[in-house]
Short mmCIF file of C-alpha atoms in Angstrom, two decimals:
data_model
loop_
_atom_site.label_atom_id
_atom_site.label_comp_id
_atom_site.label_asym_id
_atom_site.label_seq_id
_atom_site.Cartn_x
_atom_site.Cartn_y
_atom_site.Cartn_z
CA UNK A 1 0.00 0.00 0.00
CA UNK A 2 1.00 3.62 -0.79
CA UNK A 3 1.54 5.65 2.30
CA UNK A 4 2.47 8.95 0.65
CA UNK A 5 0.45 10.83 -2.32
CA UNK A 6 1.43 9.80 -5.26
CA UNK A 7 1.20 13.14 -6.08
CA UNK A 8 5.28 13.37 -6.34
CA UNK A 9 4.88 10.82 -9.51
CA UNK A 10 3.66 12.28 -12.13
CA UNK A 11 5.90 11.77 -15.27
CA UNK A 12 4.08 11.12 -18.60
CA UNK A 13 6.58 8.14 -19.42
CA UNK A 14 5.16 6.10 -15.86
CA UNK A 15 1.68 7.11 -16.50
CA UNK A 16 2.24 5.06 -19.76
CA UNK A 17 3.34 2.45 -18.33
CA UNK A 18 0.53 1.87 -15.90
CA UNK A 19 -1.95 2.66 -17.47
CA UNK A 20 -0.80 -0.98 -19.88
CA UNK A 21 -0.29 -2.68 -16.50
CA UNK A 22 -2.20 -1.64 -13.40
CA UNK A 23 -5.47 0.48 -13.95
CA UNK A 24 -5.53 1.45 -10.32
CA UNK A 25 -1.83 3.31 -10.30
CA UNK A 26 -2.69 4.87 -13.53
CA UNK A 27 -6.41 6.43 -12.83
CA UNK A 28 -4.35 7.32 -9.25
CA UNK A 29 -1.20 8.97 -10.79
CA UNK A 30 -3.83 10.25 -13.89
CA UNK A 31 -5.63 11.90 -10.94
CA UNK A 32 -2.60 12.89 -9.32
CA UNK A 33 -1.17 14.19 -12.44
CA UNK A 34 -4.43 16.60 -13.59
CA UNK A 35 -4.17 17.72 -9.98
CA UNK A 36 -0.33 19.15 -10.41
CA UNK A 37 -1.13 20.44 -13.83
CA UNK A 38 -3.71 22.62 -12.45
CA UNK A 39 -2.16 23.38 -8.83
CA UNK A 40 1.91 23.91 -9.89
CA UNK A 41 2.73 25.96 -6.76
CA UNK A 42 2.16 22.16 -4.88
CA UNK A 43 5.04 20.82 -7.43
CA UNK A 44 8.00 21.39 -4.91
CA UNK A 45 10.08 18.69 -4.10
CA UNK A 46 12.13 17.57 -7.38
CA UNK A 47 13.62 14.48 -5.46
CA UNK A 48 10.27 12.66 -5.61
CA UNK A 49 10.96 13.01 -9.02
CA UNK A 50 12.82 9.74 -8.72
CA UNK A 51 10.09 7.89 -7.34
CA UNK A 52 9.11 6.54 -11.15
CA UNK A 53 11.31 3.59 -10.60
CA UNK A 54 10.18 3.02 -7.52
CA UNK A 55 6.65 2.41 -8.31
CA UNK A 56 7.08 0.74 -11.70
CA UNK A 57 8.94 -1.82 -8.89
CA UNK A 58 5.50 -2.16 -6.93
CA UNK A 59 3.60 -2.43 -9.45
CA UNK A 60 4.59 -5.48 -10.67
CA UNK A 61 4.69 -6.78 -7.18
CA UNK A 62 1.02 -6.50 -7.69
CA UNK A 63 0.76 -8.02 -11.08
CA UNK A 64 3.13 -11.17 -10.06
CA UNK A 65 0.53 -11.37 -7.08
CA UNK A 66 -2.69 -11.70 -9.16
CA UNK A 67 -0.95 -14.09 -11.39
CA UNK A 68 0.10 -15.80 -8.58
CA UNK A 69 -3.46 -16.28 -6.86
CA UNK A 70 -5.12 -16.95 -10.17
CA UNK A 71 -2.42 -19.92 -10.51
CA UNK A 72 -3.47 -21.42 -7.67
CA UNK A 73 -7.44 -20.97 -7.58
CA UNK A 74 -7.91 -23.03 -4.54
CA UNK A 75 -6.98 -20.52 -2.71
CA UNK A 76 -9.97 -18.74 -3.49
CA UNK A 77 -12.58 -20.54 -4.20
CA UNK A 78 -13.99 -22.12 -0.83
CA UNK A 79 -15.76 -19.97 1.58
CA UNK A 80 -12.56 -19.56 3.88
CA UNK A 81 -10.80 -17.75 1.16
CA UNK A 82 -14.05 -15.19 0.65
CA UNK A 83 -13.89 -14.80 4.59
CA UNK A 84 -10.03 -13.79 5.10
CA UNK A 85 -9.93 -11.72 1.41
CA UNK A 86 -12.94 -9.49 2.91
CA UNK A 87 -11.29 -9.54 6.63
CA UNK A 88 -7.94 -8.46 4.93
CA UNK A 89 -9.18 -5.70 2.34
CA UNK A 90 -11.03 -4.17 5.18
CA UNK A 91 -8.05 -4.20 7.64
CA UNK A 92 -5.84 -2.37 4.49
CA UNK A 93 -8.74 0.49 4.07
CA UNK A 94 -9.68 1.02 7.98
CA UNK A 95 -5.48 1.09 8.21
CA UNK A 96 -5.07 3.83 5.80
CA UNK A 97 -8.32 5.30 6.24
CA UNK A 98 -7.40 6.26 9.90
CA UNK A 99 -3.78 6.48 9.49
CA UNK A 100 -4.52 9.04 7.21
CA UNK A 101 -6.67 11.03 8.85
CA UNK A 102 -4.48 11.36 11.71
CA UNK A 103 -2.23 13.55 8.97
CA UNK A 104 -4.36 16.02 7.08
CA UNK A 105 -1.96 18.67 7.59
CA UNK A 106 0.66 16.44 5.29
CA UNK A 107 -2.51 15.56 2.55
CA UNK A 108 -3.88 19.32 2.41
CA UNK A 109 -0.34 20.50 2.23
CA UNK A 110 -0.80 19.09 -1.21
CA UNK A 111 -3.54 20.65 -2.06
CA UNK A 112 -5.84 17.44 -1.37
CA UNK A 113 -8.93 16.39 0.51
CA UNK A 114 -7.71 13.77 2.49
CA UNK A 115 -10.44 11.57 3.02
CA UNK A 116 -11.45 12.35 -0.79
CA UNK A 117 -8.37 10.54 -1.92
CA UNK A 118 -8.36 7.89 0.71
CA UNK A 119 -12.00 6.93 -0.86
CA UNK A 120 -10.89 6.96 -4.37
CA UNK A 121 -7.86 4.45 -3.66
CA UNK A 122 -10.25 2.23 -1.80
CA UNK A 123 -12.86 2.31 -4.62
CA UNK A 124 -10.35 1.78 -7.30
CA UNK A 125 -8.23 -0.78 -5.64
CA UNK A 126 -11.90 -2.44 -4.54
CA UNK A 127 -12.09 -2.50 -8.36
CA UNK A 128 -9.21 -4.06 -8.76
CA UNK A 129 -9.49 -6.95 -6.08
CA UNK A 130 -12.64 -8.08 -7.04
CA UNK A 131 -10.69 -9.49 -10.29
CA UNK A 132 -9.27 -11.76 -8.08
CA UNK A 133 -11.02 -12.36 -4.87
CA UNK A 134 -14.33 -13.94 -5.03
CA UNK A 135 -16.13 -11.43 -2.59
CA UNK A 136 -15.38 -8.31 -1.66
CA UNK A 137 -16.58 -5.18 0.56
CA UNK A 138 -19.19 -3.20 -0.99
CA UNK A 139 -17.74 -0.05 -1.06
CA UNK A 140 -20.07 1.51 -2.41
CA UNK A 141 -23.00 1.35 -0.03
CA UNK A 142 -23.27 4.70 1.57
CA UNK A 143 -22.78 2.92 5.22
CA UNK A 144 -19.54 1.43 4.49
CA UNK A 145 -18.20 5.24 4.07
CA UNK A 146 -20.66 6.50 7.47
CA UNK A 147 -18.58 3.63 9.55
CA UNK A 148 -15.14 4.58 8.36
CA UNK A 149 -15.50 8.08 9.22
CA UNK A 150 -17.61 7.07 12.66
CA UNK A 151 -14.04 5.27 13.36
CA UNK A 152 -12.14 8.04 12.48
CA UNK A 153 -14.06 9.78 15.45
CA UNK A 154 -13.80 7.49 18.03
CA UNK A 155 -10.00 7.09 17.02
CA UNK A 156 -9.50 10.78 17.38
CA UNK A 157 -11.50 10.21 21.11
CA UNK A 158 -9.01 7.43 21.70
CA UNK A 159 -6.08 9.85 21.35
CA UNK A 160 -7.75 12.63 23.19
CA UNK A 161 -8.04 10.23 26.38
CA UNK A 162 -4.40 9.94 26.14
CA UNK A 163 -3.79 13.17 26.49
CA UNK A 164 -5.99 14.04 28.81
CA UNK A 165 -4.97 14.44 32.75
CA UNK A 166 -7.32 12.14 33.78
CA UNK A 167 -6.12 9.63 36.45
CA UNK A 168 -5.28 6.01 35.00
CA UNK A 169 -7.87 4.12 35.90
CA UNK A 170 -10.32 6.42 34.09
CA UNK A 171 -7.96 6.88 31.25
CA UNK A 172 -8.32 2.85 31.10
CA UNK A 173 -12.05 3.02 31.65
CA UNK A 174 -12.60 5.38 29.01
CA UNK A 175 -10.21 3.61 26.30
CA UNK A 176 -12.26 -0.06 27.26
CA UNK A 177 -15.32 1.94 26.29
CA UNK A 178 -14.09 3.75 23.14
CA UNK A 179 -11.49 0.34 21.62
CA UNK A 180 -15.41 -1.34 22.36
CA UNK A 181 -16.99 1.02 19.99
CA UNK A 182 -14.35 1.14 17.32
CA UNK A 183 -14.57 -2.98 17.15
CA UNK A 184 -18.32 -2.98 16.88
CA UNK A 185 -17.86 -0.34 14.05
CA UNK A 186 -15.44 -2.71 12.31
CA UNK A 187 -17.28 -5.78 12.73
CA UNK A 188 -20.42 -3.95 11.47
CA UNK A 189 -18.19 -3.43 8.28
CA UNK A 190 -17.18 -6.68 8.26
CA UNK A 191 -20.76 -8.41 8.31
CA UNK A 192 -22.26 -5.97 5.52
CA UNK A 193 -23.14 -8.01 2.33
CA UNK A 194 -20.38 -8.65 0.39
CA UNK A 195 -20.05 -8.30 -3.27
CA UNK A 196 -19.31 -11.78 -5.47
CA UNK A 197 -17.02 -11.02 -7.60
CA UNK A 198 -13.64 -12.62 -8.73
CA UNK A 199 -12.24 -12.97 -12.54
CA UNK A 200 -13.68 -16.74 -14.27
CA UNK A 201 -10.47 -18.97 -15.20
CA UNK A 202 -10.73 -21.92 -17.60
CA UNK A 203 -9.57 -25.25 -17.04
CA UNK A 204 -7.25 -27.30 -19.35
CA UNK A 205 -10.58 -29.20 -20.36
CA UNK A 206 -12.61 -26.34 -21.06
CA UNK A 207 -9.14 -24.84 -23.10
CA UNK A 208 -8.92 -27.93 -25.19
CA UNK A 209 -12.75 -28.21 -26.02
#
């Protein structure tokens, strides 16, 4: 997962690339790219410049890893598999989600709307997932979004009770209360009706007919 906006990689020559190999970088960096085009003063830092290689690296990480699933389909195919691909896709988006929004100072100092581009590279790599996995999160009820920001709230609470001077047994109190909350919220996520989904692959038979 990208941690940083991939704002800083923007050359036309990578774009190229990616958009032959991975449609999630590209629509990202295409976004990315229309963003710095329009907003140049946010163009600052010429090191990230050399990022291109960088990312060409991890995105074929993520091609070898969908060719590797797809060669071994019994990995996804039983109801275990649609169980742990929805349990880890939701742990990668609640991550970043609330990592994230921890660090809208860093995100706005780029001229984005942090949670604006968090949702974007969870509905495009959603996209992208669902090629492979055979269920995924449904994004795209209006819930799913309501319970990511509710835990962005009772994260920020969470940190607030840190700070606070309250003694430590009602610091603990309080944080039993709140780390309640936030699991409820992500279960809730969890048990919302997934999507089927997952790319059809032919057998040797079905080749050879």
């Amino acid at each position: 997962m990208l941690r940083f906006p991939i704002s800083f990689i923007y050359s036309t020559k990578w774009r190229l690339l990616t958009q032959k190999t991975n449609p999630v970088v590209a629509e990202i960096c295409s976004l990315m790219s229309r963003h710095l085009k329009e907003n140049s003063e946010y163009q600052r830092y010429p090191i990230f410049k050399y990022f291109e290689n960088w990312c060409q690296d991890e995105n074929r990480h993520g091609d070898f890893f969908s060719a590797l699933m797809k060669a071994q389909p019994q990995f996804l195919n039983d109801w275990q598999a649609k169980l742990w691909s929805r349990s880890f896709c939701l742990s990668v988006y609640v991550t970043m989600y609330l990592n994230d929004c921890q660090r809208t100072t860093f995100y706005e100092g780029n001229g984005l709307d942090t949670k604006e581009f968090d949702m974007h590279f969870i509905i495009e790599t959603n996209r992208t997932t669902a090629r492979i996995f055979r269920a995924v999160l449904d994004i795209a009820n209006p819930e799913f979004k309501r319970k990511l920001d509710r835990m962005v709230e009772i994260n920020e609470q969470l940190f607030a009770v840190g700070q606070s001077e309250d003694i430590p047994f009602v610091k603990n109190f309080k944080r039993i209360l709140l780390i309640a909350a936030l699991a409820s919220e992500l279960l809730a996520a969890y048990l919302m009706k997934p999507i089927e989904s997952g790319s059809f692959i032919l057998t040797q038979s079905q080749l050879h007919s």
